[in-house]
Coordinates of C-alpha atoms and ligand atoms in Angstrom, one line a residue:
M15 CA 49.6 153.6 110.8
K16 CA 50.5 156.7 111.4
K17 CA 54.0 157.8 110.3
Q18 CA 56.7 158.1 112.9
S19 CA 58.0 162.0 113.2
S20 CA 61.2 162.1 112.2
L21 CA 62.3 163.2 116.0
S22 CA 60.8 159.9 117.9
R23 CA 62.8 157.7 114.9
L24 CA 65.6 159.5 116.1
M25 CA 64.8 159.5 119.9
T26 CA 64.7 155.4 119.2
Y27 CA 68.2 155.3 118.7
A28 CA 68.8 157.3 121.7
G29 CA 68.5 154.6 124.2
A30 CA 68.7 155.2 128.1
H31 CA 70.0 159.2 126.5
K32 CA 67.2 159.9 125.8
Y33 CA 66.5 161.4 129.2
L34 CA 69.4 163.4 128.9
I35 CA 68.0 165.5 125.1
Y36 CA 64.8 166.0 127.6
A37 CA 67.1 167.9 130.0
S38 CA 69.0 170.2 127.6
W39 CA 65.3 171.3 125.8
L40 CA 64.7 172.0 129.9
L41 CA 68.0 173.6 130.2
S42 CA 67.9 175.5 127.0
A43 CA 64.6 177.1 127.0
L44 CA 65.2 178.4 131.5
S45 CA 68.4 180.0 130.0
A46 CA 66.3 181.6 127.9
F47 CA 64.3 182.5 130.4
M48 CA 67.2 183.9 132.2
A49 CA 68.4 185.6 129.3
L50 CA 65.6 188.7 129.2
V51 CA 66.3 188.9 133.0
P52 CA 68.7 192.0 132.1
F53 CA 66.3 193.8 130.1
W54 CA 64.2 193.6 133.3
Y55 CA 67.4 195.3 135.4
I56 CA 68.4 197.6 132.2
W57 CA 64.3 198.9 133.0
R58 CA 64.8 199.1 136.5
I59 CA 68.0 201.6 136.1
L60 CA 66.3 203.5 133.8
Q61 CA 63.1 204.0 135.1
E62 CA 66.2 205.1 139.1
V63 CA 67.9 207.3 136.4
L64 CA 64.4 209.2 135.8
R65 CA 62.8 209.4 139.0
V66 CA 66.6 210.8 140.8
A67 CA 66.7 213.6 137.3
P68 CA 68.6 215.1 137.8
D69 CA 69.8 215.0 140.5
F70 CA 71.8 211.7 139.7
A71 CA 73.9 211.2 143.1
R72 CA 70.4 210.7 144.3
A73 CA 70.8 207.2 143.2
E74 CA 71.1 204.3 145.2
F75 CA 70.3 200.9 143.1
L76 CA 72.2 201.4 140.4
A77 CA 75.6 199.7 141.1
A78 CA 73.2 196.9 142.7
Y79 CA 70.4 196.4 139.2
G80 CA 73.3 196.9 137.5
W81 CA 75.6 193.3 138.9
A82 CA 71.8 191.9 139.4
A83 CA 71.4 191.8 135.5
V84 CA 75.2 190.8 134.9
G85 CA 74.6 187.8 137.2
F86 CA 71.2 186.8 135.0
A87 CA 73.8 187.2 131.8
V88 CA 76.1 185.2 133.0
L89 CA 73.5 182.6 134.8
S90 CA 71.7 182.2 131.6
V91 CA 75.0 181.4 129.8
L92 CA 75.9 178.6 131.9
I93 CA 72.4 176.7 132.1
Y94 CA 73.1 177.0 128.1
I95 CA 76.4 175.1 128.3
A96 CA 74.8 173.1 130.5
G97 CA 71.9 172.0 128.7
L98 CA 75.0 171.8 125.5
M99 CA 76.3 169.2 127.1
C100 CA 73.5 166.7 127.9
S101 CA 72.3 167.3 124.2
H102 CA 76.6 166.6 123.3
L103 CA 76.2 163.4 124.8
S104 CA 73.2 162.4 122.9
A105 CA 73.5 163.3 119.8
F106 CA 76.5 161.3 119.3
R107 CA 75.6 158.6 120.7
I108 CA 72.5 158.7 118.3
A109 CA 74.6 159.6 115.7
S110 CA 77.2 156.1 115.9
N111 CA 74.1 154.4 116.8
L112 CA 72.5 155.5 113.5
R113 CA 75.9 154.5 111.9
K114 CA 76.2 150.7 112.7
E115 CA 72.7 150.1 111.9
T116 CA 73.5 151.5 108.9
L117 CA 76.9 149.9 108.4
R118 CA 74.7 146.9 109.6
H119 CA 72.3 147.2 106.8
I120 CA 75.1 147.2 104.2
V121 CA 76.8 144.2 105.2
Q122 CA 73.3 142.1 104.1
L123 CA 73.1 143.6 101.7
P124 CA 73.4 141.7 97.9
L125 CA 75.9 143.2 96.3
G126 CA 75.7 143.9 93.4
E127 CA 73.1 146.8 95.1
A128 CA 76.0 148.0 97.1
E129 CA 77.7 148.0 93.7
R130 CA 74.4 150.1 92.0
F131 CA 74.5 152.8 94.7
G132 CA 77.4 153.7 94.5
S133 CA 80.3 153.7 97.4
G134 CA 80.6 158.0 96.9
K135 CA 77.1 157.8 97.8
L136 CA 76.7 155.0 100.5
R137 CA 80.2 156.7 101.5
K138 CA 78.2 160.2 101.9
I139 CA 75.6 159.2 103.3
V140 CA 76.7 156.8 106.6
D141 CA 79.2 160.3 107.1
E142 CA 77.7 162.8 106.5
S143 CA 73.7 162.4 107.5
S144 CA 74.5 160.9 110.3
A145 CA 76.1 164.4 111.3
A146 CA 73.6 165.7 110.3
T147 CA 71.4 164.4 113.3
E148 CA 74.5 164.4 115.0
T149 CA 74.6 168.7 114.6
Y150 CA 70.3 169.0 114.6
L151 CA 70.5 167.5 118.2
A152 CA 72.7 168.5 119.5
H153 CA 72.4 172.0 118.3
Q154 CA 69.4 173.0 117.0
L155 CA 67.1 170.9 119.3
P156 CA 68.3 172.8 122.1
D157 CA 68.6 176.4 121.0
M158 CA 64.3 175.1 119.0
A159 CA 63.5 175.2 123.0
G160 CA 65.5 177.6 123.6
S161 CA 63.6 180.6 120.9
I162 CA 59.7 179.4 121.7
A163 CA 60.4 180.2 125.3
T164 CA 61.8 183.3 124.1
P165 CA 59.0 184.8 122.3
I166 CA 56.8 183.5 125.0
G167 CA 59.1 185.4 127.5
L168 CA 59.5 188.3 125.2
L169 CA 55.3 188.7 124.8
V170 CA 55.2 189.0 128.2
L171 CA 57.7 191.7 128.7
L172 CA 56.2 194.0 126.1
L173 CA 53.2 193.9 127.0
V174 CA 53.3 194.5 130.6
F175 CA 54.8 197.8 130.3
D176 CA 53.1 199.5 127.8
W177 CA 50.6 198.0 125.3
R178 CA 50.5 200.0 122.5
L179 CA 54.4 199.1 122.2
G180 CA 53.9 195.5 122.6
L181 CA 51.5 195.2 120.1
L182 CA 52.7 197.6 117.2
C183 CA 56.4 195.4 118.7
L184 CA 54.7 193.2 117.3
I185 CA 54.0 194.7 113.3
P186 CA 57.1 194.2 112.2
V187 CA 57.5 190.0 113.8
A188 CA 54.4 189.1 111.5
L189 CA 55.2 190.4 108.3
G190 CA 58.5 188.7 108.8
F191 CA 56.5 185.8 109.7
A192 CA 54.2 186.2 106.7
C193 CA 58.0 186.0 104.7
M194 CA 59.4 183.1 106.7
M195 CA 56.3 181.5 105.3
L196 CA 57.1 182.4 102.1
M197 CA 61.1 181.2 102.1
T198 CA 60.2 177.8 104.1
G199 CA 56.3 176.7 102.0
S200 CA 56.3 173.4 100.6
G201 CA 57.5 174.3 97.2
M202 CA 60.7 175.3 99.0
R203 CA 61.0 171.5 100.7
A204 CA 60.9 170.4 97.9
K205 CA 63.8 172.4 96.6
M206 CA 65.2 171.4 99.2
T207 CA 65.5 168.2 98.0
E208 CA 66.5 168.9 95.1
Y209 CA 69.7 170.9 96.4
Q210 CA 70.8 167.5 98.2
N211 CA 70.5 165.6 95.5
A212 CA 72.7 167.7 92.9
L213 CA 75.2 167.6 96.4
A214 CA 74.6 164.3 96.3
D215 CA 75.1 163.5 92.4
M216 CA 78.5 165.9 92.4
S217 CA 80.0 164.7 95.0
N218 CA 79.8 160.7 94.2
Q219 CA 80.5 162.0 91.2
A220 CA 83.9 163.0 91.9
V221 CA 85.1 160.3 93.9
E222 CA 84.1 158.1 91.0
Y223 CA 85.8 160.7 89.0
V224 CA 89.2 160.0 91.4
R225 CA 88.5 156.2 91.4
G226 CA 88.9 155.8 88.4
V227 CA 92.3 158.2 87.4
P228 CA 94.0 155.2 87.0
V229 CA 91.7 153.6 84.8
V230 CA 91.3 157.2 82.7
K231 CA 94.8 157.2 82.9
T232 CA 95.3 153.4 81.4
F233 CA 92.8 153.5 78.3
G234 CA 93.1 157.4 78.0
Q235 CA 89.1 157.9 78.6
T236 CA 89.6 161.5 79.9
V237 CA 86.6 163.3 77.7
F238 CA 84.2 160.2 79.0
S239 CA 84.9 160.1 83.0
F240 CA 85.6 164.1 82.4
K241 CA 82.2 164.9 80.6
K242 CA 79.7 163.5 83.9
F243 CA 81.7 165.1 87.0
K244 CA 81.6 168.1 84.7
G245 CA 78.1 167.9 85.0
A246 CA 77.3 167.0 87.4
I247 CA 79.2 170.7 88.9
D248 CA 77.1 172.7 85.8
N249 CA 74.3 170.9 87.6
Y250 CA 74.8 172.1 90.6
K251 CA 75.7 175.0 89.8
T252 CA 72.7 176.0 87.9
W253 CA 70.5 174.8 90.3
V254 CA 73.0 176.7 92.9
I255 CA 72.1 180.1 91.2
A256 CA 68.6 179.5 90.2
Y257 CA 67.6 178.6 94.4
T258 CA 69.7 182.3 95.5
K259 CA 67.6 184.2 92.9
Q260 CA 64.3 183.0 93.9
L261 CA 65.2 183.2 98.0
R262 CA 66.8 186.9 97.0
L263 CA 63.4 189.3 97.3
P264 CA 61.6 186.9 100.1
M265 CA 64.8 187.7 101.5
M266 CA 65.0 191.0 101.3
F267 CA 61.5 191.8 102.8
Y268 CA 62.3 189.3 105.4
T269 CA 65.8 191.0 107.1
A270 CA 63.6 194.6 106.4
A271 CA 60.4 193.3 108.5
I272 CA 62.2 192.2 111.3
N273 CA 65.1 195.0 111.5
S274 CA 62.2 197.8 111.7
A275 CA 60.1 197.6 115.0
F276 CA 62.1 201.2 115.5
A277 CA 60.4 202.0 112.9
F278 CA 57.3 202.0 114.3
L279 CA 58.2 202.7 117.8
V280 CA 59.3 205.9 116.9
A281 CA 56.6 206.8 114.6
A282 CA 54.1 205.5 117.7
A283 CA 56.1 207.6 120.3
F284 CA 55.5 211.0 117.8
L285 CA 51.7 210.1 117.7
F286 CA 51.5 209.1 121.3
T287 CA 53.1 212.5 122.9
A288 CA 51.5 215.2 120.3
E289 CA 49.8 216.1 124.3
G290 CA 53.0 216.0 126.2
V291 CA 54.7 213.1 126.9
T292 CA 55.6 211.9 130.3
D293 CA 58.6 209.6 132.3
Q294 CA 56.7 206.4 132.4
F295 CA 55.8 207.1 128.5
L296 CA 59.9 207.4 127.7
L297 CA 60.9 205.5 130.1
N298 CA 58.9 202.7 128.9
L299 CA 59.7 203.9 125.3
L300 CA 63.6 203.7 126.0
F301 CA 62.8 199.9 126.8
Y302 CA 61.1 198.6 123.8
I303 CA 63.9 200.1 121.4
I304 CA 66.8 198.8 123.6
I305 CA 64.6 195.1 123.0
T306 CA 63.9 195.8 120.0
P307 CA 67.0 193.9 118.7
V308 CA 66.2 190.4 120.8
I309 CA 63.1 190.3 118.6
S310 CA 64.9 190.5 115.2
T311 CA 67.3 187.5 116.7
T312 CA 64.9 185.2 117.7
L313 CA 63.3 185.1 114.3
T314 CA 66.0 184.2 112.6
K315 CA 66.7 181.9 115.0
I316 CA 63.5 180.7 114.2
M317 CA 63.7 180.9 110.3
F318 CA 66.7 178.9 110.0
Q319 CA 65.3 176.2 112.1
S320 CA 63.2 174.9 109.7
E321 CA 65.6 174.4 107.2
N322 CA 67.2 172.8 110.1
T323 CA 64.6 170.4 110.5
M324 CA 64.1 169.7 105.9
I325 CA 67.5 169.4 106.3
M326 CA 67.5 166.8 109.1
E327 CA 64.7 164.8 107.4
D328 CA 66.5 165.4 104.6
A329 CA 69.2 163.6 105.9
L330 CA 67.0 160.6 107.6
A331 CA 65.3 160.1 103.7
R332 CA 68.9 159.4 103.0
I333 CA 69.4 156.4 105.4
D334 CA 66.3 154.7 105.3
S335 CA 66.4 155.2 101.9
V336 CA 69.7 152.5 102.0
L337 CA 67.4 150.9 104.9
S338 CA 64.8 150.4 103.6
L339 CA 66.9 147.9 100.7
A340 CA 66.2 143.9 101.2
P341 CA 69.2 142.5 102.8
L342 CA 69.7 139.1 100.1
P343 CA 67.7 136.6 101.7
Q344 CA 70.4 133.7 104.0
A345 CA 69.0 130.2 104.0
A346 CA 67.8 129.3 108.0
H347 CA 69.3 125.4 107.2
P348 CA 72.3 125.6 105.1
K349 CA 73.7 123.1 102.7
M350 CA 77.1 122.5 101.7
P351 CA 77.9 122.7 97.2
A352 CA 78.8 118.9 97.0
D353 CA 82.2 120.1 93.9
G354 CA 83.1 123.0 91.6
S355 CA 79.7 122.0 89.2
V356 CA 77.5 125.2 88.0
E357 CA 74.6 124.9 86.7
V358 CA 72.0 127.3 85.7
D359 CA 68.6 126.5 85.0
D360 CA 66.5 128.9 82.9
V361 CA 67.3 132.4 85.0
S362 CA 65.5 134.9 84.0
F363 CA 66.8 138.7 85.9
S364 CA 66.4 142.0 85.6
Y365 CA 67.5 144.9 87.2
D366 CA 64.1 147.3 87.9
G367 CA 61.9 144.7 88.2
K368 CA 59.5 145.9 84.8
T369 CA 62.6 145.2 81.8
D370 CA 64.5 141.4 81.4
V371 CA 67.9 141.9 80.8
L372 CA 68.8 138.0 81.1
H373 CA 65.5 135.7 79.6
H374 CA 65.1 131.4 80.4
I375 CA 69.1 130.8 80.8
S376 CA 70.9 127.1 81.8
L377 CA 73.9 126.3 81.5
R378 CA 75.6 123.4 83.2
I379 CA 79.9 124.0 84.1
E380 CA 81.0 120.6 85.3
P381 CA 83.2 121.1 87.7
G382 CA 87.0 121.7 86.1
Q383 CA 86.3 123.2 83.4
T384 CA 87.2 126.8 81.7
A385 CA 83.4 127.5 80.4
A386 CA 83.8 131.4 78.6
L387 CA 81.3 134.1 77.5
V388 CA 81.7 136.0 74.4
G389 CA 79.3 138.3 72.4
P390 CA 78.5 142.0 72.7
S391 CA 79.0 144.9 74.8
G392 CA 75.6 145.1 76.9
G393 CA 74.3 141.1 76.3
G394 CA 74.6 140.0 79.7
K395 CA 77.4 138.2 80.3
S396 CA 78.3 140.7 83.1
T397 CA 74.4 140.3 84.4
L398 CA 75.3 136.5 84.4
A399 CA 78.8 136.2 86.1
N400 CA 76.7 138.6 89.1
L401 CA 74.3 136.5 89.3
I402 CA 76.5 132.8 89.3
A403 CA 78.3 135.2 92.5
R404 CA 75.2 136.0 94.4
F405 CA 75.3 139.8 93.2
F406 CA 71.6 139.9 92.6
D407 CA 69.0 136.1 93.2
P408 CA 67.7 135.9 89.5
R409 CA 64.0 136.8 89.4
S410 CA 62.6 133.3 88.3
G411 CA 64.8 129.5 87.4
A412 CA 67.6 128.4 90.0
I413 CA 71.6 129.1 90.4
R414 CA 72.8 125.8 92.1
I415 CA 76.4 125.5 92.9
G416 CA 77.2 121.6 93.6
G417 CA 73.8 120.3 93.1
V418 CA 72.6 122.6 95.8
D419 CA 71.0 126.6 94.9
L420 CA 73.0 129.7 95.9
R421 CA 70.1 130.6 98.1
D422 CA 70.2 126.9 100.2
I423 CA 74.1 128.0 100.4
G424 CA 75.7 129.7 103.7
K425 CA 77.0 132.9 103.0
E426 CA 80.1 132.6 103.9
T427 CA 80.5 128.9 102.0
L428 CA 79.0 130.6 99.3
M429 CA 82.3 132.7 100.1
D430 CA 84.9 130.2 100.3
T431 CA 82.8 128.4 97.1
V432 CA 82.9 131.5 94.4
S433 CA 85.8 134.0 93.9
Y434 CA 85.7 136.8 91.3
V435 CA 88.3 138.2 89.5
F436 CA 87.6 142.5 88.8
Q437 CA 88.4 143.5 85.4
D438 CA 88.6 147.1 87.6
S439 CA 89.9 144.6 90.7
R440 CA 89.6 147.0 93.9
L441 CA 92.5 147.2 96.3
I442 CA 92.2 149.0 99.4
K443 CA 95.3 151.0 100.5
G444 CA 96.7 148.5 102.5
S445 CA 99.8 146.5 102.0
I446 CA 100.5 143.9 99.1
L447 CA 100.0 141.9 101.8
D448 CA 97.2 143.1 103.5
N449 CA 95.9 143.4 100.3
V450 CA 96.2 139.6 99.5
R451 CA 95.7 138.4 102.7
L452 CA 91.6 139.6 103.0
A453 CA 91.4 136.7 100.8
R454 CA 92.1 134.7 104.2
P455 CA 92.8 137.0 107.1
E456 CA 94.3 133.6 109.0
S457 CA 97.1 132.5 105.5
S458 CA 101.2 133.4 106.8
E459 CA 103.6 135.3 104.8
A460 CA 105.2 132.7 103.2
Q461 CA 102.1 131.8 101.5
V462 CA 100.5 135.1 100.5
L463 CA 103.9 135.1 98.8
E464 CA 103.6 132.0 97.2
A465 CA 100.0 133.3 95.7
L466 CA 102.1 136.5 94.6
Q467 CA 104.4 133.8 93.2
K468 CA 101.3 132.1 91.1
A469 CA 100.2 134.5 90.3
Q470 CA 102.9 136.5 88.1
C471 CA 103.7 139.3 90.4
M472 CA 107.6 138.8 91.8
D473 CA 109.1 141.6 89.2
I474 CA 105.7 144.2 91.2
I475 CA 107.3 143.6 94.3
E476 CA 110.4 143.6 93.4
K477 CA 110.0 146.9 92.1
F478 CA 109.5 148.8 95.4
P479 CA 111.9 148.9 98.2
N480 CA 109.4 147.3 100.9
G481 CA 108.8 144.4 98.5
I482 CA 105.9 142.8 100.3
H483 CA 105.4 145.5 102.9
T484 CA 104.4 148.5 100.2
V485 CA 101.6 150.6 100.8
L486 CA 99.9 151.0 98.2
G487 CA 98.0 153.9 97.1
T488 CA 100.7 156.0 99.1
K489 CA 103.4 158.6 97.1
G490 CA 105.1 157.6 94.5
V491 CA 103.4 153.2 94.8
Y492 CA 101.5 153.3 91.5
L493 CA 100.1 150.5 90.3
S494 CA 98.5 149.8 85.7
G495 CA 95.9 147.6 85.5
G496 CA 97.3 145.1 84.9
E497 CA 100.1 144.9 88.3
Q498 CA 96.3 145.7 89.6
Q499 CA 95.3 143.0 88.4
R500 CA 97.7 140.6 89.0
V501 CA 97.5 141.2 92.6
A502 CA 93.7 140.5 92.8
I503 CA 94.6 137.1 90.7
A504 CA 97.0 136.4 93.8
R505 CA 94.3 137.0 96.1
A506 CA 92.0 134.3 94.3
M507 CA 95.2 132.2 94.1
L508 CA 95.1 132.6 98.1
K509 CA 91.8 132.1 98.7
D510 CA 91.5 129.2 96.2
S511 CA 88.1 128.4 96.0
P512 CA 86.5 125.5 93.6
V513 CA 84.8 127.8 91.3
V514 CA 87.0 131.1 89.7
I515 CA 84.8 134.6 87.5
L516 CA 87.5 136.2 85.9
D517 CA 86.0 139.3 84.1
E518 CA 89.3 139.7 81.5
A519 CA 90.5 143.5 80.9
T520 CA 89.3 144.9 77.5
A521 CA 93.0 146.4 77.2
F522 CA 95.9 146.5 77.9
A523 CA 99.2 149.3 78.8
D524 CA 101.3 147.0 76.9
P525 CA 102.1 143.5 75.4
D526 CA 104.1 141.9 78.4
N527 CA 101.2 143.1 81.0
E528 CA 99.4 141.2 79.4
A529 CA 101.0 138.3 78.5
K530 CA 101.8 138.2 82.2
V531 CA 98.1 138.5 83.4
Q532 CA 96.9 135.4 80.7
A533 CA 100.2 133.2 81.9
A534 CA 98.5 134.1 86.4
F535 CA 94.7 133.4 85.1
H536 CA 96.3 130.2 83.0
A537 CA 98.0 129.4 87.1
L538 CA 95.1 130.7 88.9
A539 CA 92.8 128.2 87.0
K540 CA 94.5 125.0 87.2
N541 CA 91.8 122.5 89.8
K542 CA 88.9 125.7 89.2
T543 CA 85.4 125.4 88.0
V544 CA 86.0 128.6 85.7
L545 CA 83.6 130.8 83.4
M546 CA 85.4 133.4 82.2
I547 CA 83.8 137.2 80.9
A548 CA 85.8 137.2 77.8
H549 CA 86.2 140.7 75.1
R550 CA 89.4 139.0 73.0
L551 CA 88.4 135.7 71.4
S552 CA 92.3 134.7 71.2
T553 CA 92.2 134.3 74.7
V554 CA 89.0 132.0 74.4
M555 CA 89.9 129.4 72.2
N556 CA 91.1 126.4 75.1
A557 CA 88.0 126.8 76.9
D558 CA 86.1 123.8 77.9
C559 CA 82.7 125.7 76.5
I560 CA 81.8 129.1 74.8
F561 CA 79.1 130.4 75.5
V562 CA 77.8 133.5 72.6
V563 CA 75.5 135.9 74.8
Q564 CA 73.5 137.9 73.1
N565 CA 70.3 139.9 74.1
G566 CA 70.4 138.2 77.1
A567 CA 70.3 134.9 75.6
I568 CA 72.7 132.4 74.8
V569 CA 72.3 131.5 71.4
E570 CA 75.6 129.8 70.4
C571 CA 77.1 126.9 73.0
G572 CA 80.3 124.6 72.4
T573 CA 83.6 124.6 71.6
S574 CA 85.8 127.3 69.6
R575 CA 86.3 124.4 67.0
A576 CA 82.5 122.6 66.6
L577 CA 81.9 126.9 67.0
L578 CA 83.8 128.3 63.7
E579 CA 82.6 124.6 62.6
Q580 CA 78.8 126.4 62.3
E581 CA 79.6 129.4 61.4
G582 CA 77.0 131.0 63.1
V583 CA 77.6 134.2 65.2
F584 CA 80.6 132.5 67.0
A585 CA 82.1 132.3 63.2
K586 CA 81.5 135.7 61.8
M587 CA 82.9 137.0 65.1
W588 CA 86.1 135.0 64.8
R589 CA 86.1 136.0 61.3
D590 CA 85.7 140.1 62.5
Y591 CA 88.5 140.0 65.2
Q592 CA 91.2 138.5 62.4
A593 CA 90.3 141.1 60.9
S594 CA 90.4 143.6 63.7
V595 CA 94.4 142.3 64.1
Q596 CA 95.2 141.5 61.1
W597 CA 94.5 146.2 60.3
K598 CA 96.1 146.4 64.2
V599 CA 99.5 145.5 62.9
E600 CA 99.6 146.5 60.1
V601 CA 98.4 150.2 61.1
S602 CA 101.4 149.8 63.8
R603 CA 104.0 148.8 60.6
Ligands
ADP720 P1 77.9 143.3 78.9 O1 78.5 142.6 80.1 O2 78.0 141.6 78.2 O3 78.2 144.0 78.3 P2 75.4 143.8 81.1 O4 75.7 142.6 81.9 O5 76.7 144.3 81.6 O6 76.3 143.2 79.2 O7 74.4 144.5 80.5 C1 73.8 144.0 80.5 C2 72.0 144.1 80.2 O8 72.6 144.9 81.7 C3 72.7 145.5 79.3 O9 71.3 146.5 78.8 C4 72.3 146.6 80.6 O10 72.1 148.5 80.3 C5 72.0 146.4 81.8 N1 73.1 147.0 82.7 C6 74.2 146.9 83.9 N2 73.7 147.1 84.2 C7 73.0 147.0 85.2 C8 72.7 148.0 86.6 N3 73.6 147.7 86.9 N4 71.8 148.6 86.4 C9 71.0 148.1 85.0 N5 71.3 147.3 84.1 C10 72.7 146.9 84.2

């Protein structure tokens, strides 16, 4: 199948506005031709002046030619504006359709996939890449039509008066083209992609960095987060300097070449007039000298055209990188889970399609039970929890809730069945009420308050004069990590789903916060099936079942008492944990 060109792809988003795009090209080309007509009048004026010289009073048509030149110049501008109006109307439509389609697609993606992409990068793609296509369609394409029309008109003008001088003017054009090819060849295309990548990376890191500031403050991760961001900036800087240096020489020659038509003309004039100068030759020479600046501006426009096309193609490729991600398949005949049991049945999973990070995991949590996942960092706890919330589908095996495979549960039902409280819960910029209400938009203020109360959030609300209506993210409103997590718990509380996944925070700023979060967790867990990713062993001792996850497999399971008696991995972890707590107590004395 022939690859669809970027332009025809964009056109598919235009709908009926397609014809406006074509009209804008026509108008722009017409305007370019009109812009050349004044030069012809200038030539007529020169001719008239030379004819009557030195008795200038005899010149009759100077004013008429002058006004005609002005008239055509104005006409050209008016036609150009009309063309731009057409192109803008359609470009905005295309960009907005493109944005809508990308957003629609993002909503259907597996949540984990969107998370992996990074929200900064996704935002940039939806926002900036579609804006790039808009600039291209609204300005650059009509200008391209103009910059194709101008050389054609120019060529006719150049060769019609004195073909020898005309050909001479083409020499710098050829030289300019050669330099341009050097600058926009296939090597440069690859560089442009690299450049856009470095830029995207920097923007992504910046967003993640700013978003992470509260976490950085709470957990003192300054050096780590800063390193990534600084690395991206340094990378960009090195890249840009190298790129600019590489372009310096060809750009210099290019500028010299396209502006040198003048020099060729003057040298030729000496040669051609060795045996005496005629009025006609003088007239033509003057005309060519007047028109040469048009050559350089036209060439420069053409040069930026190819750069602009590259930018647009790169933008489309970025949008495609999102559109090409496969959406999460939805069940044709959705089923309802019978209860809140969770069953993982021989599940293997890999992020990259090559190495498995989970190997044949099986477990079962009965309705209403609390299960905990413990084990070394990187063992696969979060991955397993993400699979249960269907952030991804397993590579093999099945996960069932209430006896139904997750893939057979409708999207909405699944969202009502499983809620997830993340370690770094993301709150939106809105009031506390709005943030909690996200879980169930139809709930009343009283219901939200009840949820906040159960999630130990009353102290947060009392802290602010606007209470539940305090808008998070505004000046002076700051929630610590623990407070944010409590608001997130209130959200899950309001949702009241039968299955809850809790990702316990690794550290807390103060013990009071920690106690409140624990109490909130406890209240949330009541009458629900809970899967907790535990980072500190003290919180799992009362769990109905503990699963020890190591290297992507469950190595032990049972109650804490049974596991301690077993003298295995968990017992060792427990001893290490106690020693570290002991050590902390001694240090703080
Ligand atoms: P834990 O929660 O126990 O710390 P994870 O589930 O986060 O462990 O990680 C398990 C393994 O999967 C690790 O080797 C980790 O590097 C890898 N991993 C985690 N998230 C991703 C991801 N988004 N893409 C690729 N690999 C990942």
